[in-house]
Amino acid sequence: MSIRPTPRSVVLERLAYTAAAPLLAAAPNLAPDGPLNVGLLLAGAVGVGGAVAAVAADEGTGRKLMRNSPLVTALAVDITAMTTTGWGIDACLAAGWLACGWLIAPLSPPLIHI
C-alpha cells in the first residue's frame, strides 16, 4: 500500500482557506462598510451567481455547485457576522467554514488544474 501525495491544487486551496478564515471573521467586525468586507460580499455574490448558473446548466451541475460552495458559504458567514454582536460566534463560524473547506471542497475535481 502506497501513500499518494496530496495534489498541489488541493494544497493551494487549503492554504487559501487558511489565509481567508481570519479575514472572514474580522472583516465585518472591523469595518462593515470597508473595502475588505465589500470584497467578501462581492465574492459571495459571484458565488451565488455561479450557483444559479450551475443549476441552469445541462451538465456538470454538482461539480460546479461544489466549486462555488466556499464563496456562497463565506457570504452566509459574513452576513451572519454582520448581524451578530461580538467576535465569538464570528470566529466559530469562520473556523467551521475553514474546516469544511479543508475536508469537503477538495474532494471535488478542480475546474482549473494547476
GROMACS .gro file of N, CA and C in nm:
model
  342
    1MET      N    1   0.084  -0.118   0.000
    1MET     CA    2   0.000   0.000   0.000
    1MET      C    3   0.089   0.124   0.000
    2SER      N    4   0.069   0.209  -0.096
    2SER     CA    5   0.149   0.331  -0.103
    2SER      C    6   0.061   0.452  -0.075
    3ILE      N    7   0.122   0.550  -0.018
    3ILE     CA    8   0.051   0.674   0.012
    3ILE      C    9   0.076   0.771  -0.102
    4ARG      N   10  -0.032   0.818  -0.160
    4ARG     CA   11  -0.019   0.914  -0.270
    4ARG      C   12  -0.005   1.054  -0.214
    5PRO      N   13   0.080   1.135  -0.274
    5PRO     CA   14   0.094   1.272  -0.224
    5PRO      C   15  -0.031   1.353  -0.254
    6THR      N   16  -0.054   1.452  -0.170
    6THR     CA   17  -0.168   1.541  -0.189
    6THR      C   18  -0.145   1.626  -0.314
    7PRO      N   19  -0.244   1.634  -0.403
    7PRO     CA   20  -0.228   1.715  -0.525
    7PRO      C   21  -0.200   1.861  -0.490
    8ARG      N   22  -0.121   1.925  -0.573
    8ARG     CA   23  -0.082   2.064  -0.549
    8ARG      C   24  -0.204   2.156  -0.546
    9SER      N   25  -0.304   2.130  -0.628
    9SER     CA   26  -0.424   2.215  -0.628
    9SER      C   27  -0.497   2.210  -0.494
   10VAL      N   28  -0.499   2.092  -0.432
   10VAL     CA   29  -0.564   2.079  -0.301
   10VAL      C   30  -0.483   2.152  -0.195
   11VAL      N   31  -0.352   2.141  -0.200
   11VAL     CA   32  -0.266   2.212  -0.104
   11VAL      C   33  -0.285   2.362  -0.117
   12LEU      N   34  -0.289   2.413  -0.238
   12LEU     CA   35  -0.308   2.557  -0.258
   12LEU      C   36  -0.448   2.602  -0.215
   13GLU      N   37  -0.547   2.519  -0.241
   13GLU     CA   38  -0.683   2.553  -0.200
   13GLU      C   39  -0.693   2.557  -0.047
   14ARG      N   40  -0.633   2.462   0.020
   14ARG     CA   41  -0.634   2.460   0.166
   14ARG      C   42  -0.557   2.580   0.223
   15LEU      N   43  -0.449   2.618   0.158
   15LEU     CA   44  -0.375   2.736   0.201
   15LEU      C   45  -0.461   2.862   0.187
   16ALA      N   46  -0.537   2.871   0.081
   16ALA     CA   47  -0.626   2.986   0.061
   16ALA      C   48  -0.734   2.990   0.168
   17TYR      N   49  -0.791   2.875   0.204
   17TYR     CA   50  -0.891   2.872   0.311
   17TYR      C   51  -0.830   2.917   0.444
   18THR      N   52  -0.710   2.870   0.471
   18THR     CA   53  -0.643   2.905   0.597
   18THR      C   54  -0.615   3.055   0.604
   19ALA      N   55  -0.575   3.114   0.493
   19ALA     CA   56  -0.546   3.257   0.491
   19ALA      C   57  -0.674   3.341   0.497
   20ALA      N   58  -0.782   3.291   0.440
   20ALA     CA   59  -0.905   3.370   0.431
   20ALA      C   60  -0.991   3.362   0.557
   21ALA      N   61  -0.981   3.257   0.634
   21ALA     CA   62  -1.069   3.240   0.750
   21ALA      C   63  -1.057   3.353   0.852
   22PRO      N   64  -0.937   3.396   0.892
   22PRO     CA   65  -0.932   3.509   0.987
   22PRO      C   66  -0.989   3.638   0.927
   23LEU      N   67  -0.968   3.659   0.799
   23LEU     CA   68  -1.025   3.777   0.734
   23LEU      C   69  -1.177   3.771   0.732
   24LEU      N   70  -1.228   3.651   0.712
   24LEU     CA   71  -1.373   3.632   0.709
   24LEU      C   72  -1.435   3.664   0.844
   25ALA      N   73  -1.366   3.630   0.951
   25ALA     CA   74  -1.418   3.658   1.085
   25ALA      C   75  -1.402   3.805   1.122
   26ALA      N   76  -1.293   3.868   1.077
   26ALA     CA   77  -1.262   4.004   1.121
   26ALA      C   78  -1.326   4.113   1.036
   27ALA      N   79  -1.343   4.090   0.908
   27ALA     CA   80  -1.387   4.196   0.816
   27ALA      C   81  -1.518   4.264   0.858
   28PRO      N   82  -1.624   4.190   0.890
   28PRO     CA   83  -1.747   4.259   0.925
   28PRO      C   84  -1.740   4.330   1.061
   29ASN      N   85  -1.650   4.287   1.149
   29ASN     CA   86  -1.639   4.348   1.280
   29ASN      C   87  -1.552   4.473   1.278
   30LEU      N   88  -1.450   4.474   1.195
   30LEU     CA   89  -1.360   4.589   1.190
   30LEU      C   90  -1.422   4.705   1.114
   31ALA      N   91  -1.471   4.680   0.997
   31ALA     CA   92  -1.530   4.786   0.915
   31ALA      C   93  -1.636   4.726   0.823
   32PRO      N   94  -1.763   4.726   0.866
   32PRO     CA   95  -1.868   4.665   0.782
   32PRO      C   96  -1.880   4.728   0.644
   33ASP      N   97  -1.845   4.856   0.631
   33ASP     CA   98  -1.850   4.922   0.501
   33ASP      C   99  -1.713   4.935   0.437
   34GLY      N  100  -1.613   4.868   0.495
   34GLY     CA  101  -1.477   4.877   0.445
   34GLY      C  102  -1.456   4.797   0.318
   35PRO      N  103  -1.344   4.820   0.250
   35PRO     CA  104  -1.319   4.753   0.122
   35PRO      C  105  -1.304   4.601   0.136
   36LEU      N  106  -1.249   4.553   0.247
   36LEU     CA  107  -1.234   4.409   0.264
   36LEU      C  108  -1.370   4.340   0.274
   37ASN      N  109  -1.458   4.396   0.353
   37ASN     CA  110  -1.591   4.337   0.368
   37ASN      C  111  -1.672   4.349   0.239
   38VAL      N  112  -1.659   4.461   0.171
   38VAL     CA  113  -1.729   4.477   0.042
   38VAL      C  114  -1.677   4.373  -0.058
   39GLY      N  115  -1.545   4.348  -0.056
   39GLY     CA  116  -1.488   4.245  -0.143
   39GLY      C  117  -1.543   4.107  -0.110
   40LEU      N  118  -1.559   4.077   0.019
   40LEU     CA  119  -1.617   3.948   0.059
   40LEU      C  120  -1.762   3.937   0.011
   41LEU      N  121  -1.836   4.045   0.025
   41LEU     CA  122  -1.975   4.043  -0.021
   41LEU      C  123  -1.985   4.026  -0.173
   42LEU      N  124  -1.897   4.092  -0.247
   42LEU     CA  125  -1.898   4.077  -0.393
   42LEU      C  126  -1.857   3.936  -0.435
   43ALA      N  127  -1.756   3.880  -0.367
   43ALA     CA  128  -1.715   3.742  -0.399
   43ALA      C  129  -1.830   3.645  -0.370
   44GLY      N  130  -1.901   3.667  -0.261
   44GLY     CA  131  -2.017   3.583  -0.231
   44GLY      C  132  -2.126   3.598  -0.334
   45ALA      N  133  -2.148   3.720  -0.382
   45ALA     CA  134  -2.249   3.743  -0.486
   45ALA      C  135  -2.210   3.671  -0.616
   46VAL      N  136  -2.081   3.671  -0.647
   46VAL     CA  137  -2.033   3.597  -0.765
   46VAL      C  138  -2.058   3.447  -0.746
   47GLY      N  139  -2.034   3.398  -0.624
   47GLY     CA  140  -2.060   3.256  -0.595
   47GLY      C  141  -2.206   3.220  -0.609
   48VAL      N  142  -2.293   3.307  -0.561
   48VAL     CA  143  -2.437   3.283  -0.576
   48VAL      C  144  -2.476   3.284  -0.724
   49GLY      N  145  -2.421   3.379  -0.799
   49GLY     CA  146  -2.448   3.382  -0.943
   49GLY      C  147  -2.398   3.256  -1.012
   50GLY      N  148  -2.281   3.208  -0.973
   50GLY     CA  149  -2.228   3.084  -1.028
   50GLY      C  150  -2.314   2.964  -0.993
   51ALA      N  151  -2.367   2.963  -0.871
   51ALA     CA  152  -2.455   2.853  -0.830
   51ALA      C  153  -2.585   2.854  -0.909
   52VAL      N  154  -2.639   2.973  -0.931
   52VAL     CA  155  -2.761   2.983  -1.012
   52VAL      C  156  -2.734   2.938  -1.155
   53ALA      N  157  -2.621   2.979  -1.210
   53ALA     CA  158  -2.585   2.936  -1.346
   53ALA      C  159  -2.561   2.786  -1.351
   54ALA      N  160  -2.507   2.728  -1.245
   54ALA     CA  161  -2.482   2.583  -1.241
   54ALA      C  162  -2.613   2.506  -1.242
   55VAL      N  163  -2.711   2.556  -1.170
   55VAL     CA  164  -2.842   2.489  -1.167
   55VAL      C  165  -2.908   2.497  -1.304
   56ALA      N  166  -2.886   2.607  -1.375
   56ALA     CA  167  -2.946   2.623  -1.507
   56ALA      C  168  -2.872   2.544  -1.615
   57ALA      N  169  -2.749   2.500  -1.586
   57ALA     CA  170  -2.669   2.428  -1.686
   57ALA      C  171  -2.721   2.286  -1.705
   58ASP      N  172  -2.687   2.229  -1.820
   58ASP     CA  173  -2.732   2.094  -1.851
   58ASP      C  174  -2.643   1.987  -1.791
   59GLU      N  175  -2.514   2.014  -1.778
   59GLU     CA  176  -2.425   1.911  -1.727
   59GLU      C  177  -2.322   1.972  -1.632
   60GLY      N  178  -2.269   1.889  -1.545
   60GLY     CA  179  -2.168   1.934  -1.450
   60GLY      C  180  -2.222   2.016  -1.336
   61THR      N  181  -2.351   2.004  -1.308
   61THR     CA  182  -2.414   2.088  -1.205
   61THR      C  183  -2.355   2.061  -1.068
   62GLY      N  184  -2.341   1.937  -1.030
   62GLY     CA  185  -2.288   1.904  -0.897
   62GLY      C  186  -2.148   1.955  -0.876
   63ARG      N  187  -2.063   1.936  -0.975
   63ARG     CA  188  -1.924   1.982  -0.965
   63ARG      C  189  -1.918   2.134  -0.955
   64LYS      N  190  -1.999   2.201  -1.035
   64LYS     CA  191  -1.999   2.348  -1.033
   64LYS      C  192  -2.054   2.401  -0.901
   65LEU      N  193  -2.158   2.337  -0.849
   65LEU     CA  194  -2.210   2.378  -0.719
   65LEU      C  195  -2.106   2.357  -0.609
   66MET      N  196  -2.034   2.247  -0.616
   66MET     CA  197  -1.931   2.219  -0.517
   66MET      C  198  -1.820   2.323  -0.523
   67ARG      N  199  -1.781   2.366  -0.642
   67ARG     CA  200  -1.674   2.464  -0.655
   67ARG      C  201  -1.719   2.603  -0.612
   68ASN      N  202  -1.848   2.634  -0.621
   68ASN     CA  203  -1.900   2.763  -0.577
   68ASN      C  204  -1.938   2.765  -0.430
   69SER      N  205  -1.945   2.650  -0.367
   69SER     CA  206  -1.991   2.644  -0.228
   69SER      C  207  -1.905   2.724  -0.130
   70PRO      N  208  -1.772   2.732  -0.143
   70PRO     CA  209  -1.697   2.815  -0.048
   70PRO      C  210  -1.736   2.962  -0.054
   71LEU      N  211  -1.760   3.014  -0.173
   71LEU     CA  212  -1.799   3.154  -0.185
   71LEU      C  213  -1.939   3.178  -0.128
   72VAL      N  214  -2.029   3.086  -0.154
   72VAL     CA  215  -2.166   3.102  -0.105
   72VAL      C  216  -2.170   3.091   0.047
   73THR      N  217  -2.100   2.994   0.104
   73THR     CA  218  -2.100   2.981   0.249
   73THR      C  219  -2.022   3.095   0.315
   74ALA      N  220  -1.919   3.147   0.250
   74ALA     CA  221  -1.848   3.263   0.304
   74ALA      C  222  -1.941   3.383   0.310
   75LEU      N  223  -2.027   3.399   0.210
   75LEU     CA  224  -2.125   3.507   0.212
   75LEU      C  225  -2.220   3.489   0.330
   76ALA      N  226  -2.264   3.368   0.353
   76ALA     CA  227  -2.354   3.342   0.466
   76ALA      C  228  -2.285   3.371   0.599
   77VAL      N  229  -2.160   3.331   0.612
   77VAL     CA  230  -2.083   3.359   0.735
   77VAL      C  231  -2.066   3.509   0.752
   78ASP      N  232  -2.035   3.580   0.645
   78ASP     CA  233  -2.013   3.724   0.653
   78ASP      C  234  -2.141   3.797   0.692
   79ILE      N  235  -2.252   3.761   0.634
   79ILE     CA  236  -2.379   3.826   0.668
   79ILE      C  237  -2.417   3.795   0.812
   80THR      N  238  -2.396   3.672   0.856
   80THR     CA  239  -2.424   3.637   0.995
   80THR      C  240  -2.334   3.715   1.089
   81ALA      N  241  -2.207   3.729   1.054
   81ALA     CA  242  -2.113   3.803   1.138
   81ALA      C  243  -2.151   3.951   1.147
   82MET      N  244  -2.209   4.004   1.041
   82MET     CA  245  -2.251   4.145   1.044
   82MET      C  246  -2.373   4.165   1.135
   83THR      N  247  -2.455   4.063   1.150
   83THR     CA  248  -2.578   4.078   1.227
   83THR      C  249  -2.565   4.034   1.372
   84THR      N  250  -2.457   3.968   1.408
   84THR     CA  251  -2.437   3.926   1.547
   84THR      C  252  -2.339   4.020   1.616
   85THR      N  253  -2.346   4.020   1.748
   85THR     CA  254  -2.253   4.103   1.824
   85THR      C  255  -2.141   4.017   1.879
   86GLY      N  256  -2.024   4.074   1.891
   86GLY     CA  257  -1.911   4.002   1.947
   86GLY      C  258  -1.836   3.920   1.843
   87TRP      N  259  -1.719   3.876   1.886
   87TRP     CA  260  -1.631   3.801   1.797
   87TRP      C  261  -1.643   3.650   1.813
   88GLY      N  262  -1.705   3.603   1.919
   88GLY     CA  263  -1.709   3.460   1.948
   88GLY      C  264  -1.778   3.378   1.841
   89ILE      N  265  -1.900   3.415   1.808
   89ILE     CA  266  -1.974   3.340   1.705
   89ILE      C  267  -1.908   3.357   1.569
   90ASP      N  268  -1.857   3.477   1.543
   90ASP     CA  269  -1.792   3.501   1.415
   90ASP      C  270  -1.670   3.411   1.397
   91ALA      N  271  -1.591   3.399   1.502
   91ALA     CA  272  -1.472   3.314   1.495
   91ALA      C  273  -1.510   3.167   1.480
   92CYS      N  274  -1.614   3.124   1.549
   92CYS     CA  275  -1.660   2.985   1.536
   92CYS      C  276  -1.712   2.956   1.396
   93LEU      N  277  -1.788   3.050   1.340
   93LEU     CA  278  -1.838   3.031   1.203
   93LEU      C  279  -1.723   3.026   1.102
   94ALA      N  280  -1.626   3.115   1.117
   94ALA     CA  281  -1.512   3.115   1.026
   94ALA      C  282  -1.430   2.986   1.041
   95ALA      N  283  -1.417   2.937   1.163
   95ALA     CA  284  -1.345   2.810   1.184
   95ALA      C  285  -1.421   2.694   1.121
   96GLY      N  286  -1.554   2.696   1.132
   96GLY     CA  287  -1.634   2.592   1.066
   96GLY      C  288  -1.622   2.599   0.915
   97TRP      N  289  -1.621   2.721   0.862
   97TRP     CA  290  -1.603   2.739   0.717
   97TRP      C  291  -1.467   2.685   0.673
   98LEU      N  292  -1.364   2.712   0.753
   98LEU     CA  293  -1.230   2.661   0.723
   98LEU      C  294  -1.228   2.509   0.726
   99ALA      N  295  -1.290   2.449   0.828
   99ALA     CA  296  -1.292   2.303   0.838
   99ALA      C  297  -1.365   2.240   0.720
  100CYS      N  298  -1.477   2.299   0.680
  100CYS     CA  299  -1.549   2.246   0.563
  100CYS      C  300  -1.465   2.259   0.437
  101GLY      N  301  -1.397   2.370   0.422
  101GLY     CA  302  -1.311   2.389   0.306
  101GLY      C  303  -1.197   2.289   0.302
  102TRP      N  304  -1.140   2.260   0.418
  102TRP     CA  305  -1.029   2.165   0.424
  102TRP      C  306  -1.075   2.022   0.396
  103LEU      N  307  -1.194   1.987   0.445
  103LEU     CA  308  -1.237   1.848   0.438
  103LEU      C  309  -1.323   1.816   0.316
  104ILE      N  310  -1.412   1.905   0.277
  104ILE     CA  311  -1.512   1.871   0.176
  104ILE      C  312  -1.477   1.922   0.038
  105ALA      N  313  -1.445   2.050   0.024
  105ALA     CA  314  -1.427   2.109  -0.109
  105ALA      C  315  -1.317   2.044  -0.191
  106PRO      N  316  -1.203   2.004  -0.134
  106PRO     CA  317  -1.100   1.940  -0.219
  106PRO      C  318  -1.142   1.804  -0.275
  107LEU      N  319  -1.253   1.749  -0.231
  107LEU     CA  320  -1.297   1.620  -0.284
  107LEU      C  321  -1.350   1.631  -0.426
  108SER      N  322  -1.397   1.750  -0.462
  108SER     CA  323  -1.449   1.767  -0.598
  108SER      C  324  -1.333   1.797  -0.692
  109PRO      N  325  -1.344   1.753  -0.816
  109PRO     CA  326  -1.235   1.780  -0.911
  109PRO      C  327  -1.225   1.930  -0.941
  110PRO      N  328  -1.107   1.983  -0.948
  110PRO     CA  329  -1.093   2.128  -0.973
  110PRO      C  330  -1.133   2.164  -1.115
  111LEU      N  331  -1.182   2.287  -1.129
  111LEU     CA  332  -1.214   2.339  -1.262
  111LEU      C  333  -1.087   2.378  -1.336
  112ILE      N  334  -0.988   2.425  -1.260
  112ILE     CA  335  -0.861   2.467  -1.318
  112ILE      C  336  -0.753   2.377  -1.262
  113HIS      N  337  -0.680   2.311  -1.346
  113HIS     CA  338  -0.570   2.226  -1.300
  113HIS      C  339  -0.443   2.307  -1.290
  114ILE      N  340  -0.380   2.303  -1.174
  114ILE     CA  341  -0.256   2.380  -1.153
  114ILE      C  342  -0.137   2.287  -1.165
   0.00000   0.00000   0.00000
